[in-house]
PDB file of C-alpha atoms in Angstrom:
ATOM      1  CA  UNK A 262      10.372 -26.254   7.881  1.00  0.00           C
ATOM      2  CA  UNK A 263       7.960 -23.180   6.917  1.00  0.00           C
ATOM      3  CA  UNK A 264       8.113 -20.177   8.902  1.00  0.00           C
ATOM      4  CA  UNK A 265       5.575 -17.353   8.799  1.00  0.00           C
ATOM      5  CA  UNK A 266       7.723 -14.337   7.508  1.00  0.00           C
ATOM      6  CA  UNK A 267       7.726 -16.423   4.627  1.00  0.00           C
ATOM      7  CA  UNK A 268       4.565 -15.803   3.631  1.00  0.00           C
ATOM      8  CA  UNK A 269       4.699 -11.815   4.349  1.00  0.00           C
ATOM      9  CA  UNK A 270       8.887 -11.405   2.676  1.00  0.00           C
ATOM     10  CA  UNK A 271       8.256  -7.098   2.075  1.00  0.00           C
ATOM     11  CA  UNK A 272       7.306  -6.793   5.916  1.00  0.00           C
ATOM     12  CA  UNK A 273      10.259  -8.976   7.039  1.00  0.00           C
ATOM     13  CA  UNK A 274      12.385  -7.458   5.008  1.00  0.00           C
ATOM     14  CA  UNK A 275      10.968  -3.469   6.377  1.00  0.00           C
ATOM     15  CA  UNK A 276      10.629  -4.834  10.204  1.00  0.00           C
ATOM     16  CA  UNK A 277      14.811  -6.030   9.050  1.00  0.00           C
ATOM     17  CA  UNK A 278      16.042  -2.606   7.276  1.00  0.00           C
ATOM     18  CA  UNK A 279      14.049  -0.816  10.659  1.00  0.00           C
ATOM     19  CA  UNK A 280      15.677  -2.986  13.130  1.00  0.00           C
ATOM     20  CA  UNK A 281      18.913  -2.599  11.049  1.00  0.00           C
ATOM     21  CA  UNK A 282      18.546   1.255  11.150  1.00  0.00           C
ATOM     22  CA  UNK A 283      17.631   1.071  15.000  1.00  0.00           C
ATOM     23  CA  UNK A 284      20.166  -1.132  15.975  1.00  0.00           C
ATOM     24  CA  UNK A 285      18.228  -3.933  16.991  1.00  0.00           C
ATOM     25  CA  UNK A 286      16.348  -2.438  18.897  1.00  0.00           C
ATOM     26  CA  UNK A 287      12.792  -4.081  19.280  1.00  0.00           C
ATOM     27  CA  UNK A 288      11.052  -1.134  21.108  1.00  0.00           C
ATOM     28  CA  UNK A 289      12.176   1.472  18.864  1.00  0.00           C
ATOM     29  CA  UNK A 290      11.385  -0.070  15.779  1.00  0.00           C
ATOM     30  CA  UNK A 291       7.973  -0.741  16.948  1.00  0.00           C
ATOM     31  CA  UNK A 292       7.909   3.161  17.751  1.00  0.00           C
ATOM     32  CA  UNK A 293       9.526   3.926  14.285  1.00  0.00           C
ATOM     33  CA  UNK A 294       6.194   1.748  12.895  1.00  0.00           C
ATOM     34  CA  UNK A 295       4.228   3.579  14.578  1.00  0.00           C
ATOM     35  CA  UNK A 296       5.059   6.813  13.803  1.00  0.00           C
ATOM     36  CA  UNK A 297       4.955   6.098  10.261  1.00  0.00           C
ATOM     37  CA  UNK A 298       1.823   5.312  10.751  1.00  0.00           C
ATOM     38  CA  UNK A 299       0.928   7.923  12.490  1.00  0.00           C
ATOM     39  CA  UNK A 300       2.064  10.300   9.223  1.00  0.00           C
ATOM     40  CA  UNK A 301       0.541   8.081   6.742  1.00  0.00           C
ATOM     41  CA  UNK A 302      -2.713   8.513   8.168  1.00  0.00           C
ATOM     42  CA  UNK A 303      -2.505  12.229   8.499  1.00  0.00           C
ATOM     43  CA  UNK A 304      -1.689  13.161   5.508  1.00  0.00           C
ATOM     44  CA  UNK A 305      -3.974  10.726   3.611  1.00  0.00           C
ATOM     45  CA  UNK A 306      -6.897  12.938   5.683  1.00  0.00           C
ATOM     46  CA  UNK A 307      -5.453  16.222   4.292  1.00  0.00           C
ATOM     47  CA  UNK A 308      -5.681  14.371   1.381  1.00  0.00           C
ATOM     48  CA  UNK A 309      -8.959  13.101   1.789  1.00  0.00           C
ATOM     49  CA  UNK A 310      -9.578  16.621   2.902  1.00  0.00           C
ATOM     50  CA  UNK A 311      -8.194  18.500  -0.585  1.00  0.00           C
ATOM     51  CA  UNK A 312      -9.894  16.123  -3.014  1.00  0.00           C
ATOM     52  CA  UNK A 313     -13.284  16.060  -1.347  1.00  0.00           C
ATOM     53  CA  UNK A 314     -13.195  19.549   0.552  1.00  0.00           C
ATOM     54  CA  UNK A 315     -14.760  18.154   3.300  1.00  0.00           C
ATOM     55  CA  UNK A 316     -13.285  18.754   6.913  1.00  0.00           C
ATOM     56  CA  UNK A 317     -15.452  16.228   8.034  1.00  0.00           C
ATOM     57  CA  UNK A 318     -14.769  13.342   5.232  1.00  0.00           C
ATOM     58  CA  UNK A 319     -11.705  13.947   6.831  1.00  0.00           C
ATOM     59  CA  UNK A 320     -11.766  13.847  10.488  1.00  0.00           C
ATOM     60  CA  UNK A 321     -14.352  10.876  10.106  1.00  0.00           C
ATOM     61  CA  UNK A 322     -11.236   9.317   7.762  1.00  0.00           C
ATOM     62  CA  UNK A 323      -8.909   9.868  10.365  1.00  0.00           C
ATOM     63  CA  UNK A 324     -10.793   9.125  13.479  1.00  0.00           C
ATOM     64  CA  UNK A 325     -11.847   5.609  11.820  1.00  0.00           C
ATOM     65  CA  UNK A 326      -8.031   4.453  10.656  1.00  0.00           C
ATOM     66  CA  UNK A 327      -7.015   5.245  13.953  1.00  0.00           C
ATOM     67  CA  UNK A 328      -9.686   3.123  15.233  1.00  0.00           C
ATOM     68  CA  UNK A 329      -8.888   0.752  12.722  1.00  0.00           C
ATOM     69  CA  UNK A 330      -4.873   0.403  13.538  1.00  0.00           C
ATOM     70  CA  UNK A 331      -5.121   0.972  16.750  1.00  0.00           C
ATOM     71  CA  UNK A 332      -5.132  -2.762  17.409  1.00  0.00           C
ATOM     72  CA  UNK A 333      -1.780  -3.130  15.391  1.00  0.00           C
ATOM     73  CA  UNK A 334      -0.568  -0.080  17.104  1.00  0.00           C
ATOM     74  CA  UNK A 335       3.178  -1.353  18.471  1.00  0.00           C
ATOM     75  CA  UNK A 336       2.759  -5.274  17.206  1.00  0.00           C
ATOM     76  CA  UNK A 337       4.748  -7.186  14.810  1.00  0.00           C
ATOM     77  CA  UNK A 338       1.896  -7.395  12.303  1.00  0.00           C
ATOM     78  CA  UNK A 339       2.206  -7.247   8.989  1.00  0.00           C
ATOM     79  CA  UNK A 340      -1.030  -4.631   8.984  1.00  0.00           C
ATOM     80  CA  UNK A 341       1.538  -2.085   9.887  1.00  0.00           C
ATOM     81  CA  UNK A 342       3.500  -2.083   6.395  1.00  0.00           C
ATOM     82  CA  UNK A 343       0.228  -2.433   4.751  1.00  0.00           C
ATOM     83  CA  UNK A 344      -1.690   0.300   6.540  1.00  0.00           C
ATOM     84  CA  UNK A 345       1.029   2.824   5.927  1.00  0.00           C
ATOM     85  CA  UNK A 346       1.245   2.190   2.489  1.00  0.00           C
ATOM     86  CA  UNK A 347      -2.530   1.982   1.958  1.00  0.00           C
ATOM     87  CA  UNK A 348      -2.418   5.243   3.300  1.00  0.00           C
ATOM     88  CA  UNK A 349       0.021   6.275   0.934  1.00  0.00           C
ATOM     89  CA  UNK A 350      -1.760   5.004  -2.304  1.00  0.00           C
ATOM     90  CA  UNK A 351      -4.778   6.833  -1.177  1.00  0.00           C
ATOM     91  CA  UNK A 352      -2.801   9.473  -1.216  1.00  0.00           C
ATOM     92  CA  UNK A 353      -1.239   9.749  -5.318  1.00  0.00           C
ATOM     93  CA  UNK A 354      -4.789   7.822  -5.951  1.00  0.00           C
ATOM     94  CA  UNK A 355      -7.030  10.650  -5.168  1.00  0.00           C
ATOM     95  CA  UNK A 356      -4.420  13.407  -5.949  1.00  0.00           C
ATOM     96  CA  UNK A 357      -4.074  11.447  -9.636  1.00  0.00           C
ATOM     97  CA  UNK A 358      -7.839  11.105  -9.990  1.00  0.00           C
ATOM     98  CA  UNK A 359      -8.467  15.399  -8.898  1.00  0.00           C
ATOM     99  CA  UNK A 360      -5.816  16.126 -10.987  1.00  0.00           C
ATOM    100  CA  UNK A 361      -6.292  13.983 -14.139  1.00  0.00           C
ATOM    101  CA  UNK A 362      -2.460  12.947 -13.588  1.00  0.00           C
ATOM    102  CA  UNK A 363      -2.111   9.277 -14.733  1.00  0.00           C
ATOM    103  CA  UNK A 364       1.739   9.485 -13.273  1.00  0.00           C
ATOM    104  CA  UNK A 365       0.448  10.462 -10.132  1.00  0.00           C
ATOM    105  CA  UNK A 366      -2.689   7.514 -10.014  1.00  0.00           C
ATOM    106  CA  UNK A 367       0.368   4.907 -11.303  1.00  0.00           C
ATOM    107  CA  UNK A 368       2.255   5.194  -8.302  1.00  0.00           C
ATOM    108  CA  UNK A 369      -0.872   5.610  -6.363  1.00  0.00           C
ATOM    109  CA  UNK A 370      -1.063   1.881  -7.790  1.00  0.00           C
ATOM    110  CA  UNK A 371       2.315   1.010  -7.342  1.00  0.00           C
ATOM    111  CA  UNK A 372       2.009   1.957  -3.405  1.00  0.00           C
ATOM    112  CA  UNK A 373      -1.537  -0.339  -3.371  1.00  0.00           C
ATOM    113  CA  UNK A 374      -0.015  -2.938  -4.349  1.00  0.00           C
ATOM    114  CA  UNK A 375       2.522  -3.385  -2.580  1.00  0.00           C
ATOM    115  CA  UNK A 376       0.233  -2.433   0.237  1.00  0.00           C
ATOM    116  CA  UNK A 377      -1.017  -5.629  -0.512  1.00  0.00           C
ATOM    117  CA  UNK A 378       1.879  -8.401  -1.169  1.00  0.00           C
ATOM    118  CA  UNK A 379       2.635  -6.834   2.508  1.00  0.00           C
ATOM    119  CA  UNK A 380      -0.605  -7.812   3.527  1.00  0.00           C
ATOM    120  CA  UNK A 381      -2.635  -9.546   1.893  1.00  0.00           C
ATOM    121  CA  UNK A 382      -5.992  -8.374   1.551  1.00  0.00           C
ATOM    122  CA  UNK A 383      -8.698  -7.581  -1.759  1.00  0.00           C
ATOM    123  CA  UNK A 384      -7.124  -8.181  -4.997  1.00  0.00           C
ATOM    124  CA  UNK A 385      -9.446  -7.522  -6.465  1.00  0.00           C
ATOM    125  CA  UNK A 386      -9.434  -3.683  -6.417  1.00  0.00           C
ATOM    126  CA  UNK A 387      -6.210  -3.772  -8.567  1.00  0.00           C
ATOM    127  CA  UNK A 388      -7.828  -5.244 -11.870  1.00  0.00           C
ATOM    128  CA  UNK A 389     -10.524  -2.676 -11.010  1.00  0.00           C
ATOM    129  CA  UNK A 390      -8.161   0.512 -10.796  1.00  0.00           C
ATOM    130  CA  UNK A 391      -6.526  -1.007 -14.247  1.00  0.00           C
ATOM    131  CA  UNK A 392      -9.474  -0.923 -16.121  1.00  0.00           C
ATOM    132  CA  UNK A 393     -10.773   2.473 -14.113  1.00  0.00           C
ATOM    133  CA  UNK A 394      -7.497   3.728 -15.586  1.00  0.00           C
ATOM    134  CA  UNK A 395      -8.603   3.498 -18.841  1.00  0.00           C
ATOM    135  CA  UNK A 396     -11.314   4.353 -18.768  1.00  0.00           C
ATOM    136  CA  UNK A 397     -10.349   8.191 -17.151  1.00  0.00           C
ATOM    137  CA  UNK A 398      -7.351   8.634 -18.560  1.00  0.00           C
ATOM    138  CA  UNK A 399      -8.274   7.419 -22.069  1.00  0.00           C
ATOM    139  CA  UNK A 400      -8.466  11.185 -23.039  1.00  0.00           C
ATOM    140  CA  UNK A 401      -5.036  12.420 -21.974  1.00  0.00           C
ATOM    141  CA  UNK A 402      -3.194   9.401 -23.437  1.00  0.00           C
ATOM    142  CA  UNK A 403      -5.208   7.815 -25.845  1.00  0.00           C
ATOM    143  CA  UNK A 404      -7.623   4.594 -25.562  1.00  0.00           C
ATOM    144  CA  UNK A 405      -4.867   1.664 -24.545  1.00  0.00           C
ATOM    145  CA  UNK A 406      -2.198   3.423 -23.014  1.00  0.00           C
ATOM    146  CA  UNK A 407      -3.038   3.773 -19.450  1.00  0.00           C
ATOM    147  CA  UNK A 408      -4.315   0.383 -19.080  1.00  0.00           C
ATOM    148  CA  UNK A 409      -1.081  -0.602 -20.668  1.00  0.00           C
ATOM    149  CA  UNK A 410       0.502   1.075 -18.311  1.00  0.00           C
ATOM    150  CA  UNK A 411      -1.488   0.187 -14.669  1.00  0.00           C
ATOM    151  CA  UNK A 412      -1.081  -3.148 -15.936  1.00  0.00           C
ATOM    152  CA  UNK A 413       2.348  -3.361 -16.664  1.00  0.00           C
ATOM    153  CA  UNK A 414       2.824  -1.211 -12.890  1.00  0.00           C
ATOM    154  CA  UNK A 415       0.909  -3.915 -11.473  1.00  0.00           C
ATOM    155  CA  UNK A 416       2.665  -6.603 -12.618  1.00  0.00           C
ATOM    156  CA  UNK A 417       6.284  -4.557 -11.487  1.00  0.00           C
ATOM    157  CA  UNK A 418       4.784  -5.058  -8.096  1.00  0.00           C
ATOM    158  CA  UNK A 419       3.638  -8.121  -7.949  1.00  0.00           C
ATOM    159  CA  UNK A 420       7.104  -9.953  -9.929  1.00  0.00           C
ATOM    160  CA  UNK A 421       8.742  -7.724  -6.930  1.00  0.00           C
ATOM    161  CA  UNK A 422       6.734  -9.671  -4.354  1.00  0.00           C
ATOM    162  CA  UNK A 423       7.669 -12.810  -6.788  1.00  0.00           C
ATOM    163  CA  UNK A 424      11.589 -11.370  -6.771  1.00  0.00           C
ATOM    164  CA  UNK A 425      11.662 -11.208  -3.141  1.00  0.00           C
ATOM    165  CA  UNK A 426      10.090 -13.645  -1.949  1.00  0.00           C
ATOM    166  CA  UNK A 427      12.260 -16.189  -4.041  1.00  0.00           C
ATOM    167  CA  UNK A 428      15.572 -14.094  -2.273  1.00  0.00           C
ATOM    168  CA  UNK A 429      14.802 -14.631   1.234  1.00  0.00           C
ATOM    169  CA  UNK A 430      12.194 -17.448   1.587  1.00  0.00           C
ATOM    170  CA  UNK A 431      13.181 -21.009   2.127  1.00  0.00           C
ATOM    171  CA  UNK A 432      12.705 -22.654  -1.906  1.00  0.00           C
ATOM    172  CA  UNK A 433       9.810 -25.045  -0.028  1.00  0.00           C
ATOM    173  CA  UNK A 434       7.804 -22.308   1.197  1.00  0.00           C
ATOM    174  CA  UNK A 435       5.241 -20.353  -1.134  1.00  0.00           C
ATOM    175  CA  UNK A 436       3.994 -16.674  -0.333  1.00  0.00           C
ATOM    176  CA  UNK A 437       0.337 -16.226  -0.067  1.00  0.00           C
ATOM    177  CA  UNK A 438      -0.159 -19.912   1.193  1.00  0.00           C
ATOM    178  CA  UNK A 439      -2.363 -18.741   3.892  1.00  0.00           C
ATOM    179  CA  UNK A 440      -3.941 -16.059   2.109  1.00  0.00           C
TER     180      UNK A 440
END
């Protein structure tokens, strides 16, 4: 018998941890998920404003983000964790790109990889960002280092998801089988 939680072991583990922290209170756990997403989209909007120097862009990002998230607020869907981590990844990616700091960019890439593992989405963005890192950060760290580091970060995120899936899932289940 295969359970749907086996498809997304990161969210299931995250939700289990929140449930443990709040003493098994589902309503409180849902409030925590909503608050985490509220904070993450606010931080991302502030970073959009800071990076693009546009209050209009930040306001538009905030409105579109809340319009997207309102369908998932108060639910137990994996979008809760994927959206939260995606917003935080955007913060690090923007800050790293704007400041030409490879370390910040790699943190964002790891968060984005984790977000995509929590809620499967446009995985093609990961190799695109790896190539972009090589093109953008090549003068700072040599020609190939950014490519190697970015590839290792993505591989680490994928391997961590696979390890968690092997630890949490039933032996017969398959991660991303419904993607």
